[in-house]
Amino acid sequence: MRGSRTLAAVLSSTLLAALSIAPASAQQAPAPAVVVAPAAIMDLRESADFTGKVVAIQKVGVRARVSGFLEKVNFKEGDKVPAGALLYEVEDGSYRAAVQEIEGSIGAAEATRELAVLERDRAQRLISSNTVAQATVDTANAQVKKAEADILRLQGSKQNAELNLSYTKIVAPFEGVAGLSSVDVGALVGPDSDALVTLTRLDPIYVEFPVSTALFLEYRQRALRGEIGRDANVELLLPDGTTYPKKGTINFVSSDVSAGTDTITVRAEFENPDYLLLDGTLVRVTLEQTDKHEVLAVPQQAIQRDQQGAFVMVVGQDSKVELRRVDVQRSTRGQSVIAKGLKEGEQVITDGVGKVRPGMTVDAASAAGG
């Protein structure tokens, strides 16, 4: 009997000790740790991203304009060649001979004309003494005109022959990069042959990208209202994820809409001295307003959403959490622009928001580590 009372007393004292300790341990539970960042005024110019394609300003297939066997190839594939550079030489013997033959014919025609002029002059002197008939004079004049016409015709033939001779030297029509040659020395080439080589001009270079009609009209209307500037910086993101070091300028906006995609084509021009931009490359195009645009913004991860819309968790000076409804105007560069609901300097939770509730006290640390 005494043993049972002793056991009851021990259990009772242990229970009372546990009950007395529980409230103390609950009060000592640490506040949830969160990371906060201030709502700040920053320059967040409006921007838009598009998928673009690099397009060479000039790109032609160089062809032979006369027939003949290829004698020389005077360039290395892939090299940059200046305008007028000699690319190919076609066998020109027959074309030189044609020029010489016509030159000989012109000499003979000029001699014929001189003889005709002498005969005409003689006839004109004799007609004054009624020695020859007028018909003889008329015939002499006609022979002079015929001789002059023959010379004129032959001179035209000579020009054509000289032009064909010049075509045996195939030159670069502009400065560019030579592609792969489709022919070798000894090949028979001519006007009906395929392109001998493709020449591409890469500096400067174009980037074309489609813009939806709705977005373009919205931009025009906002520009007319003075809400945004008319000018924009054009930046490129290359396929390897790097940013192209030079900015471009828009130099063309199409006046018609693509029926299949309801877009218009916009073109920008870029300097490309190092040939980083190659014809046909797909790139990411960013248009950014040139005018400074200061707005109130918070890190994008601070924005939460529910059925009622967007909100943030604000930590006050007393370290208590408040749910604040906000009007998010847009998001860019990892920041959300706040049109209404926050003031500059207010601290919003960017990390740990899932473990807090409005009214809770938290242990807040700055996102910047300060």
mmCIF file of C-alpha atoms in Angstrom:
data_model
loop_
_atom_site.group_PDB
_atom_site.id
_atom_site.type_symbol
_atom_site.label_atom_id
_atom_site.label_comp_id
_atom_site.label_asym_id
_atom_site.label_seq_id
_atom_site.Cartn_x
_atom_site.Cartn_y
_atom_site.Cartn_z
ATOM 1 C CA MET A 1 0.000 0.000 0.000
ATOM 2 C CA ARG A 2 2.808 2.316 0.873
ATOM 3 C CA GLY A 3 4.664 1.393 -2.328
ATOM 4 C CA SER A 4 1.681 2.321 -4.496
ATOM 5 C CA ARG A 5 1.366 5.727 -2.815
ATOM 6 C CA THR A 6 5.059 6.371 -3.425
ATOM 7 C CA LEU A 7 4.667 5.487 -7.140
ATOM 8 C CA ALA A 8 1.622 7.750 -7.466
ATOM 9 C CA ALA A 9 3.501 10.600 -5.857
ATOM 10 C CA VAL A 10 6.420 10.203 -8.302
ATOM 11 C CA LEU A 11 4.106 10.150 -11.360
ATOM 12 C CA SER A 12 2.201 13.153 -10.088
ATOM 13 C CA SER A 13 5.359 15.194 -9.547
ATOM 14 C CA THR A 14 6.694 14.216 -12.989
ATOM 15 C CA LEU A 15 3.402 15.253 -14.669
ATOM 16 C CA LEU A 16 3.362 18.581 -12.832
ATOM 17 C CA ALA A 17 6.969 19.194 -13.887
ATOM 18 C CA ALA A 18 6.140 18.475 -17.522
ATOM 19 C CA LEU A 19 3.104 20.783 -17.442
ATOM 20 C CA SER A 20 5.173 23.549 -15.886
ATOM 21 C CA ILE A 21 7.955 23.222 -18.509
ATOM 22 C CA ALA A 22 5.696 23.089 -21.653
ATOM 23 C CA PRO A 23 4.570 26.760 -21.667
ATOM 24 C CA ALA A 24 8.155 27.940 -21.196
ATOM 25 C CA SER A 25 9.471 25.921 -24.148
ATOM 26 C CA ALA A 26 6.611 27.159 -26.371
ATOM 27 C CA GLN A 27 7.480 30.764 -25.609
ATOM 28 C CA GLN A 28 11.104 30.142 -26.510
ATOM 29 C CA ALA A 29 10.366 28.823 -30.088
ATOM 30 C CA PRO A 30 12.439 30.903 -32.578
ATOM 31 C CA ALA A 31 10.716 33.226 -35.042
ATOM 32 C CA PRO A 32 10.721 32.000 -38.686
ATOM 33 C CA ALA A 33 13.726 33.222 -40.639
ATOM 34 C CA VAL A 34 12.946 35.037 -43.890
ATOM 35 C CA VAL A 35 14.822 37.086 -46.473
ATOM 36 C CA VAL A 36 13.537 40.549 -47.348
ATOM 37 C CA ALA A 37 14.282 43.194 -49.955
ATOM 38 C CA PRO A 38 13.118 46.803 -50.128
ATOM 39 C CA ALA A 39 10.701 48.234 -52.663
ATOM 40 C CA ALA A 40 13.030 50.543 -54.575
ATOM 41 C CA ILE A 41 12.952 53.172 -57.293
ATOM 42 C CA MET A 42 15.004 51.960 -60.247
ATOM 43 C CA ASP A 43 15.473 52.534 -63.958
ATOM 44 C CA LEU A 44 13.469 49.758 -65.600
ATOM 45 C CA ARG A 45 12.995 50.786 -69.207
ATOM 46 C CA GLU A 46 10.313 48.920 -71.053
ATOM 47 C CA SER A 47 11.592 46.135 -73.268
ATOM 48 C CA ALA A 48 10.310 43.327 -75.451
ATOM 49 C CA ASP A 49 11.954 40.136 -76.713
ATOM 50 C CA PHE A 50 11.636 38.566 -80.158
ATOM 51 C CA THR A 51 13.189 35.754 -82.147
ATOM 52 C CA GLY A 52 15.173 37.115 -85.064
ATOM 53 C CA LYS A 53 17.200 35.852 -87.992
ATOM 54 C CA VAL A 54 20.509 37.249 -89.199
ATOM 55 C CA VAL A 55 20.317 38.236 -92.881
ATOM 56 C CA ALA A 56 23.254 39.292 -95.036
ATOM 57 C CA ILE A 57 22.896 42.701 -96.685
ATOM 58 C CA GLN A 58 24.266 41.282 -99.940
ATOM 59 C CA LYS A 59 24.543 37.658 -100.988
ATOM 60 C CA VAL A 60 24.980 36.565 -104.589
ATOM 61 C CA GLY A 61 26.011 33.532 -106.539
ATOM 62 C CA VAL A 62 28.891 34.555 -108.817
ATOM 63 C CA ARG A 63 28.378 33.137 -112.315
ATOM 64 C CA ALA A 64 30.289 32.940 -115.565
ATOM 65 C CA ARG A 65 28.971 35.224 -118.307
ATOM 66 C CA VAL A 66 30.918 33.634 -121.166
ATOM 67 C CA SER A 67 31.734 30.023 -121.982
ATOM 68 C CA GLY A 68 35.195 28.551 -121.697
ATOM 69 C CA PHE A 69 37.532 26.361 -119.721
ATOM 70 C CA LEU A 70 38.538 27.626 -116.291
ATOM 71 C CA GLU A 71 42.228 28.470 -116.122
ATOM 72 C CA LYS A 72 42.734 29.892 -112.620
ATOM 73 C CA VAL A 73 41.041 30.161 -109.216
ATOM 74 C CA ASN A 74 42.525 33.172 -107.427
ATOM 75 C CA PHE A 75 41.005 33.020 -103.944
ATOM 76 C CA LYS A 76 40.842 30.789 -100.880
ATOM 77 C CA GLU A 77 37.458 29.529 -99.801
ATOM 78 C CA GLY A 78 36.242 31.335 -96.682
ATOM 79 C CA ASP A 79 38.518 34.327 -97.225
ATOM 80 C CA LYS A 80 37.381 37.921 -97.184
ATOM 81 C CA VAL A 81 37.805 39.398 -100.669
ATOM 82 C CA PRO A 82 37.631 43.093 -101.599
ATOM 83 C CA ALA A 83 35.315 44.506 -104.237
ATOM 84 C CA GLY A 84 36.805 43.992 -107.697
ATOM 85 C CA ALA A 85 39.071 41.146 -106.613
ATOM 86 C CA LEU A 86 39.856 38.673 -109.408
ATOM 87 C CA LEU A 87 38.175 35.387 -108.454
ATOM 88 C CA TYR A 88 38.345 33.227 -111.607
ATOM 89 C CA GLU A 89 40.028 33.392 -115.008
ATOM 90 C CA VAL A 90 38.429 31.760 -118.036
ATOM 91 C CA GLU A 91 40.459 30.798 -121.109
ATOM 92 C CA ASP A 92 40.401 33.979 -123.223
ATOM 93 C CA GLY A 93 42.264 33.107 -126.453
ATOM 94 C CA SER A 94 39.181 32.928 -128.675
ATOM 95 C CA TYR A 95 37.817 36.160 -127.231
ATOM 96 C CA ARG A 96 41.080 38.029 -127.887
ATOM 97 C CA ALA A 97 41.084 36.688 -131.426
ATOM 98 C CA ALA A 98 37.527 37.917 -131.941
ATOM 99 C CA VAL A 99 38.540 41.425 -130.890
ATOM 100 C CA GLN A 100 41.536 41.394 -133.252
ATOM 101 C CA GLU A 101 39.402 40.131 -136.130
ATOM 102 C CA ILE A 102 36.916 42.948 -135.681
ATOM 103 C CA GLU A 103 39.704 45.491 -135.393
ATOM 104 C CA GLY A 104 40.947 44.266 -138.791
ATOM 105 C CA SER A 105 37.479 44.583 -140.263
ATOM 106 C CA ILE A 106 37.223 48.110 -138.910
ATOM 107 C CA GLY A 107 40.545 48.993 -140.600
ATOM 108 C CA ALA A 108 39.276 47.644 -143.924
ATOM 109 C CA ALA A 109 35.995 49.520 -143.518
ATOM 110 C CA GLU A 110 37.816 52.763 -142.790
ATOM 111 C CA ALA A 111 39.871 52.318 -145.999
ATOM 112 C CA THR A 112 36.677 51.692 -147.943
ATOM 113 C CA ARG A 113 35.182 54.861 -146.493
ATOM 114 C CA GLU A 114 38.244 56.906 -147.482
ATOM 115 C CA LEU A 115 37.971 55.613 -151.059
ATOM 116 C CA ALA A 116 34.264 56.380 -151.123
ATOM 117 C CA VAL A 117 34.921 59.913 -149.903
ATOM 118 C CA LEU A 118 37.486 60.432 -152.691
ATOM 119 C CA GLU A 119 35.050 59.144 -155.321
ATOM 120 C CA ARG A 120 32.293 61.381 -153.976
ATOM 121 C CA ASP A 121 34.510 64.467 -153.985
ATOM 122 C CA ARG A 122 35.659 63.754 -157.553
ATOM 123 C CA ALA A 123 32.105 63.322 -158.725
ATOM 124 C CA GLN A 124 31.048 66.593 -157.115
ATOM 125 C CA ARG A 125 33.849 68.442 -158.965
ATOM 126 C CA LEU A 126 32.927 66.885 -162.279
ATOM 127 C CA ILE A 127 29.243 67.560 -162.040
ATOM 128 C CA SER A 128 29.882 71.305 -162.136
ATOM 129 C CA SER A 129 31.262 70.889 -165.655
ATOM 130 C CA ASN A 130 28.463 68.532 -166.654
ATOM 131 C CA THR A 131 30.998 65.740 -167.086
ATOM 132 C CA VAL A 132 29.083 63.227 -164.901
ATOM 133 C CA ALA A 133 25.428 62.774 -164.222
ATOM 134 C CA GLN A 134 23.766 63.630 -160.926
ATOM 135 C CA ALA A 135 23.081 59.944 -160.428
ATOM 136 C CA THR A 136 26.814 59.319 -160.177
ATOM 137 C CA VAL A 137 27.122 61.864 -157.383
ATOM 138 C CA ASP A 138 24.165 60.369 -155.570
ATOM 139 C CA THR A 139 25.696 56.923 -155.816
ATOM 140 C CA ALA A 140 29.022 58.230 -154.463
ATOM 141 C CA ASN A 141 27.268 59.843 -151.481
ATOM 142 C CA ALA A 142 25.443 56.588 -150.767
ATOM 143 C CA GLN A 143 28.727 54.645 -150.815
ATOM 144 C CA VAL A 144 30.220 57.041 -148.237
ATOM 145 C CA LYS A 145 27.214 56.632 -145.934
ATOM 146 C CA LYS A 146 27.333 52.861 -146.340
ATOM 147 C CA ALA A 147 31.015 52.798 -145.438
ATOM 148 C CA GLU A 148 30.385 54.926 -142.361
ATOM 149 C CA ALA A 149 27.523 52.652 -141.316
ATOM 150 C CA ASP A 150 29.760 49.597 -141.709
ATOM 151 C CA ILE A 151 32.363 51.212 -139.456
ATOM 152 C CA LEU A 152 29.724 52.034 -136.852
ATOM 153 C CA ARG A 153 28.414 48.449 -136.918
ATOM 154 C CA LEU A 154 31.885 47.018 -136.575
ATOM 155 C CA GLN A 155 32.686 49.348 -133.683
ATOM 156 C CA GLY A 156 29.589 48.023 -131.888
ATOM 157 C CA SER A 157 30.758 44.461 -132.568
ATOM 158 C CA LYS A 158 34.165 45.356 -131.197
ATOM 159 C CA GLN A 159 32.636 46.737 -127.988
ATOM 160 C CA ASN A 160 30.648 43.529 -127.569
ATOM 161 C CA ALA A 161 33.749 41.417 -128.212
ATOM 162 C CA GLU A 162 35.772 43.454 -125.724
ATOM 163 C CA LEU A 163 32.970 43.054 -123.178
ATOM 164 C CA ASN A 164 33.025 39.273 -123.663
ATOM 165 C CA LEU A 165 36.800 39.353 -123.287
ATOM 166 C CA SER A 166 36.452 41.241 -119.995
ATOM 167 C CA TYR A 167 34.005 38.604 -118.766
ATOM 168 C CA THR A 168 36.789 36.023 -118.864
ATOM 169 C CA LYS A 169 38.030 37.767 -115.709
ATOM 170 C CA ILE A 170 35.375 37.022 -113.073
ATOM 171 C CA VAL A 171 35.628 39.566 -110.253
ATOM 172 C CA ALA A 172 33.923 40.117 -106.890
ATOM 173 C CA PRO A 173 31.016 42.578 -107.286
ATOM 174 C CA PHE A 174 31.399 43.736 -103.667
ATOM 175 C CA GLU A 175 33.471 43.089 -100.565
ATOM 176 C CA GLY A 176 32.480 39.870 -98.875
ATOM 177 C CA VAL A 177 33.334 36.366 -97.742
ATOM 178 C CA ALA A 178 33.832 33.748 -100.439
ATOM 179 C CA GLY A 179 32.060 30.452 -99.931
ATOM 180 C CA LEU A 180 32.945 27.031 -101.330
ATOM 181 C CA SER A 181 33.964 26.974 -104.985
ATOM 182 C CA SER A 182 31.763 24.662 -107.034
ATOM 183 C CA VAL A 183 34.321 24.294 -109.857
ATOM 184 C CA ASP A 184 38.002 23.499 -110.273
ATOM 185 C CA VAL A 185 40.611 24.494 -112.844
ATOM 186 C CA GLY A 186 39.863 22.817 -116.163
ATOM 187 C CA ALA A 187 36.100 22.821 -115.749
ATOM 188 C CA LEU A 188 33.959 24.081 -118.616
ATOM 189 C CA VAL A 189 31.856 26.982 -117.389
ATOM 190 C CA GLY A 190 29.336 29.274 -119.023
ATOM 191 C CA PRO A 191 26.131 31.274 -118.619
ATOM 192 C CA ASP A 192 24.136 28.068 -118.148
ATOM 193 C CA SER A 193 26.398 26.775 -115.370
ATOM 194 C CA ASP A 194 25.479 26.910 -111.698
ATOM 195 C CA ALA A 195 26.968 29.613 -109.477
ATOM 196 C CA LEU A 196 30.729 29.229 -109.247
ATOM 197 C CA VAL A 197 30.874 30.576 -105.689
ATOM 198 C CA THR A 198 28.600 32.419 -103.272
ATOM 199 C CA LEU A 199 29.822 35.785 -102.070
ATOM 200 C CA THR A 200 28.316 37.106 -98.826
ATOM 201 C CA ARG A 201 28.686 40.574 -97.347
ATOM 202 C CA LEU A 202 28.695 40.324 -93.548
ATOM 203 C CA ASP A 203 29.604 43.842 -92.412
ATOM 204 C CA PRO A 204 27.291 45.536 -91.755
ATOM 205 C CA ILE A 205 24.541 42.956 -91.405
ATOM 206 C CA TYR A 206 20.787 42.853 -90.866
ATOM 207 C CA VAL A 207 18.639 41.096 -88.266
ATOM 208 C CA GLU A 208 14.975 40.643 -89.165
ATOM 209 C CA PHE A 209 12.293 39.730 -86.638
ATOM 210 C CA PRO A 210 8.465 39.537 -86.637
ATOM 211 C CA VAL A 211 6.395 41.773 -84.347
ATOM 212 C CA SER A 212 2.727 41.064 -83.726
ATOM 213 C CA THR A 213 0.355 43.642 -85.155
ATOM 214 C CA ALA A 214 -1.321 44.126 -81.765
ATOM 215 C CA LEU A 215 1.992 44.878 -80.042
ATOM 216 C CA PHE A 216 3.052 47.248 -82.814
ATOM 217 C CA LEU A 217 -0.229 49.190 -82.653
ATOM 218 C CA GLU A 218 -0.017 49.423 -78.855
ATOM 219 C CA TYR A 219 3.506 50.813 -79.142
ATOM 220 C CA ARG A 220 2.448 53.383 -81.754
ATOM 221 C CA GLN A 221 -0.481 54.564 -79.643
ATOM 222 C CA ARG A 222 1.604 54.868 -76.465
ATOM 223 C CA ALA A 223 4.311 56.722 -78.372
ATOM 224 C CA LEU A 224 1.722 59.174 -79.729
ATOM 225 C CA ARG A 225 0.455 59.759 -76.184
ATOM 226 C CA GLY A 226 4.013 60.428 -75.030
ATOM 227 C CA GLU A 227 4.051 57.522 -72.573
ATOM 228 C CA ILE A 228 7.145 56.004 -74.153
ATOM 229 C CA GLY A 229 9.868 57.253 -76.485
ATOM 230 C CA ARG A 230 9.928 56.481 -80.182
ATOM 231 C CA ASP A 231 13.548 55.316 -80.210
ATOM 232 C CA ALA A 232 14.772 51.964 -78.939
ATOM 233 C CA ASN A 233 18.074 50.212 -78.346
ATOM 234 C CA VAL A 234 18.397 46.887 -80.146
ATOM 235 C CA GLU A 235 20.396 44.157 -78.395
ATOM 236 C CA LEU A 236 21.111 40.576 -79.429
ATOM 237 C CA LEU A 237 21.534 37.376 -77.453
ATOM 238 C CA LEU A 238 23.621 34.896 -79.408
ATOM 239 C CA PRO A 239 22.949 31.130 -79.558
ATOM 240 C CA ASP A 240 25.749 30.472 -77.031
ATOM 241 C CA GLY A 241 24.004 32.680 -74.461
ATOM 242 C CA THR A 242 26.368 35.641 -74.769
ATOM 243 C CA THR A 243 25.263 39.182 -75.538
ATOM 244 C CA TYR A 244 26.451 40.673 -78.810
ATOM 245 C CA PRO A 245 28.760 43.581 -77.902
ATOM 246 C CA LYS A 246 27.342 46.107 -80.373
ATOM 247 C CA LYS A 247 23.864 47.623 -80.401
ATOM 248 C CA GLY A 248 21.846 47.975 -83.573
ATOM 249 C CA THR A 249 19.486 50.513 -85.053
ATOM 250 C CA ILE A 250 16.112 49.862 -86.650
ATOM 251 C CA ASN A 251 16.175 50.872 -90.302
ATOM 252 C CA PHE A 252 13.045 49.257 -91.722
ATOM 253 C CA VAL A 253 9.470 48.461 -90.690
ATOM 254 C CA SER A 254 7.350 46.676 -93.278
ATOM 255 C CA SER A 255 4.186 48.329 -94.524
ATOM 256 C CA ASP A 256 2.247 45.086 -94.928
ATOM 257 C CA VAL A 257 1.097 42.369 -92.535
ATOM 258 C CA SER A 258 1.837 38.687 -92.961
ATOM 259 C CA ALA A 259 -1.567 37.073 -93.340
ATOM 260 C CA GLY A 260 -0.458 33.743 -91.913
ATOM 261 C CA THR A 261 1.055 35.071 -88.687
ATOM 262 C CA ASP A 262 -0.537 38.531 -88.284
ATOM 263 C CA THR A 263 2.902 40.060 -87.841
ATOM 264 C CA ILE A 264 4.981 42.762 -89.453
ATOM 265 C CA THR A 265 8.673 42.461 -90.238
ATOM 266 C CA VAL A 266 11.101 44.784 -88.488
ATOM 267 C CA ARG A 267 14.762 45.005 -89.502
ATOM 268 C CA ALA A 268 17.768 46.269 -87.556
ATOM 269 C CA GLU A 269 21.293 46.914 -88.780
ATOM 270 C CA PHE A 270 24.423 45.955 -86.836
ATOM 271 C CA GLU A 271 28.114 46.526 -87.287
ATOM 272 C CA ASN A 272 29.810 43.151 -87.678
ATOM 273 C CA PRO A 273 33.561 43.728 -88.117
ATOM 274 C CA ASP A 274 34.571 40.421 -86.498
ATOM 275 C CA TYR A 275 31.926 38.382 -88.353
ATOM 276 C CA LEU A 276 30.373 37.096 -85.129
ATOM 277 C CA LEU A 277 26.977 37.338 -86.800
ATOM 278 C CA LEU A 278 26.614 34.836 -89.627
ATOM 279 C CA ASP A 279 23.931 34.779 -92.272
ATOM 280 C CA GLY A 280 20.957 32.636 -91.240
ATOM 281 C CA THR A 281 21.742 32.507 -87.488
ATOM 282 C CA LEU A 282 18.753 32.596 -85.122
ATOM 283 C CA VAL A 283 19.185 35.143 -82.319
ATOM 284 C CA ARG A 284 17.170 36.660 -79.483
ATOM 285 C CA VAL A 285 16.342 40.315 -80.124
ATOM 286 C CA THR A 286 15.609 42.722 -77.259
ATOM 287 C CA LEU A 287 14.123 46.146 -77.900
ATOM 288 C CA GLU A 288 14.623 48.547 -74.995
ATOM 289 C CA GLN A 289 13.486 52.141 -74.666
ATOM 290 C CA THR A 290 16.324 54.643 -74.825
ATOM 291 C CA ASP A 291 14.646 57.099 -72.420
ATOM 292 C CA LYS A 292 15.246 56.646 -68.679
ATOM 293 C CA HIS A 293 12.172 55.253 -66.902
ATOM 294 C CA GLU A 294 12.235 55.219 -63.070
ATOM 295 C CA VAL A 295 9.599 53.064 -61.374
ATOM 296 C CA LEU A 296 8.901 51.416 -58.012
ATOM 297 C CA ALA A 297 9.827 47.740 -58.170
ATOM 298 C CA VAL A 298 10.434 44.651 -56.036
ATOM 299 C CA PRO A 299 12.144 41.337 -56.852
ATOM 300 C CA GLN A 300 9.856 39.197 -58.966
ATOM 301 C CA GLN A 301 9.954 36.268 -56.508
ATOM 302 C CA ALA A 302 8.293 38.458 -53.853
ATOM 303 C CA ILE A 303 5.035 38.483 -55.840
ATOM 304 C CA GLN A 304 2.480 35.882 -54.736
ATOM 305 C CA ARG A 305 -0.924 35.260 -56.287
ATOM 306 C CA ASP A 306 -4.255 33.831 -55.215
ATOM 307 C CA GLN A 307 -7.819 34.030 -56.463
ATOM 308 C CA GLN A 308 -8.024 37.706 -55.521
ATOM 309 C CA GLY A 309 -4.880 38.652 -57.409
ATOM 310 C CA ALA A 310 -1.293 39.599 -56.615
ATOM 311 C CA PHE A 311 0.058 40.283 -53.123
ATOM 312 C CA VAL A 312 3.307 40.542 -51.163
ATOM 313 C CA MET A 313 4.223 39.856 -47.559
ATOM 314 C CA VAL A 314 5.507 43.050 -45.959
ATOM 315 C CA VAL A 315 7.651 42.997 -42.812
ATOM 316 C CA GLY A 316 7.097 46.095 -40.670
ATOM 317 C CA GLN A 317 9.458 47.770 -38.207
ATOM 318 C CA ASP A 318 8.008 45.578 -35.442
ATOM 319 C CA SER A 319 9.071 42.491 -37.469
ATOM 320 C CA LYS A 320 5.454 41.481 -37.951
ATOM 321 C CA VAL A 321 4.156 40.229 -41.305
ATOM 322 C CA GLU A 322 1.402 42.008 -43.203
ATOM 323 C CA LEU A 323 -0.320 40.764 -46.380
ATOM 324 C CA ARG A 324 -0.441 43.633 -48.882
ATOM 325 C CA ARG A 325 -2.415 43.600 -52.119
ATOM 326 C CA VAL A 326 -0.461 45.134 -55.022
ATOM 327 C CA ASP A 327 -1.037 46.116 -58.635
ATOM 328 C CA VAL A 328 1.752 44.632 -60.758
ATOM 329 C CA GLN A 329 2.193 46.642 -63.951
ATOM 330 C CA ARG A 330 4.819 44.447 -65.624
ATOM 331 C CA SER A 331 7.842 42.274 -64.925
ATOM 332 C CA THR A 332 11.275 42.640 -66.462
ATOM 333 C CA ARG A 333 14.860 41.716 -65.613
ATOM 334 C CA GLY A 334 13.798 39.817 -62.517
ATOM 335 C CA GLN A 335 11.877 42.810 -61.119
ATOM 336 C CA SER A 336 8.135 43.471 -60.876
ATOM 337 C CA VAL A 337 6.966 47.049 -61.376
ATOM 338 C CA ILE A 338 4.440 48.052 -58.702
ATOM 339 C CA ALA A 339 1.796 50.557 -59.773
ATOM 340 C CA LYS A 340 -0.100 50.564 -56.471
ATOM 341 C CA GLY A 341 0.063 49.021 -52.986
ATOM 342 C CA LEU A 342 3.646 49.708 -51.827
ATOM 343 C CA LYS A 343 5.853 52.614 -50.881
ATOM 344 C CA GLU A 344 9.555 53.031 -51.451
ATOM 345 C CA GLY A 345 11.639 51.382 -48.722
ATOM 346 C CA GLU A 346 8.998 48.921 -47.479
ATOM 347 C CA GLN A 347 10.487 45.461 -46.920
ATOM 348 C CA VAL A 348 8.927 42.524 -48.758
ATOM 349 C CA ILE A 349 9.697 38.843 -48.191
ATOM 350 C CA THR A 350 11.552 37.262 -51.091
ATOM 351 C CA ASP A 351 12.502 33.936 -49.495
ATOM 352 C CA GLY A 352 10.645 31.960 -46.832
ATOM 353 C CA VAL A 353 7.193 33.328 -47.591
ATOM 354 C CA GLY A 354 5.701 29.838 -47.463
ATOM 355 C CA LYS A 355 6.329 29.491 -43.721
ATOM 356 C CA VAL A 356 4.752 32.759 -42.538
ATOM 357 C CA ARG A 357 1.249 34.062 -42.003
ATOM 358 C CA PRO A 358 -0.072 37.592 -41.576
ATOM 359 C CA GLY A 359 0.518 38.820 -38.007
ATOM 360 C CA MET A 360 3.463 36.525 -37.309
ATOM 361 C CA THR A 361 6.752 37.869 -35.977
ATOM 362 C CA VAL A 362 9.714 36.906 -38.172
ATOM 363 C CA ASP A 363 13.477 37.075 -38.134
ATOM 364 C CA ALA A 364 14.189 39.068 -41.293
ATOM 365 C CA ALA A 365 17.545 39.277 -43.036
ATOM 366 C CA SER A 366 18.332 41.514 -45.993
ATOM 367 C CA ALA A 367 18.651 39.849 -49.400
ATOM 368 C CA ALA A 368 21.841 41.862 -49.851
ATOM 369 C CA GLY A 369 23.297 40.425 -46.644
ATOM 370 C CA GLY A 370 23.185 43.716 -44.792
#
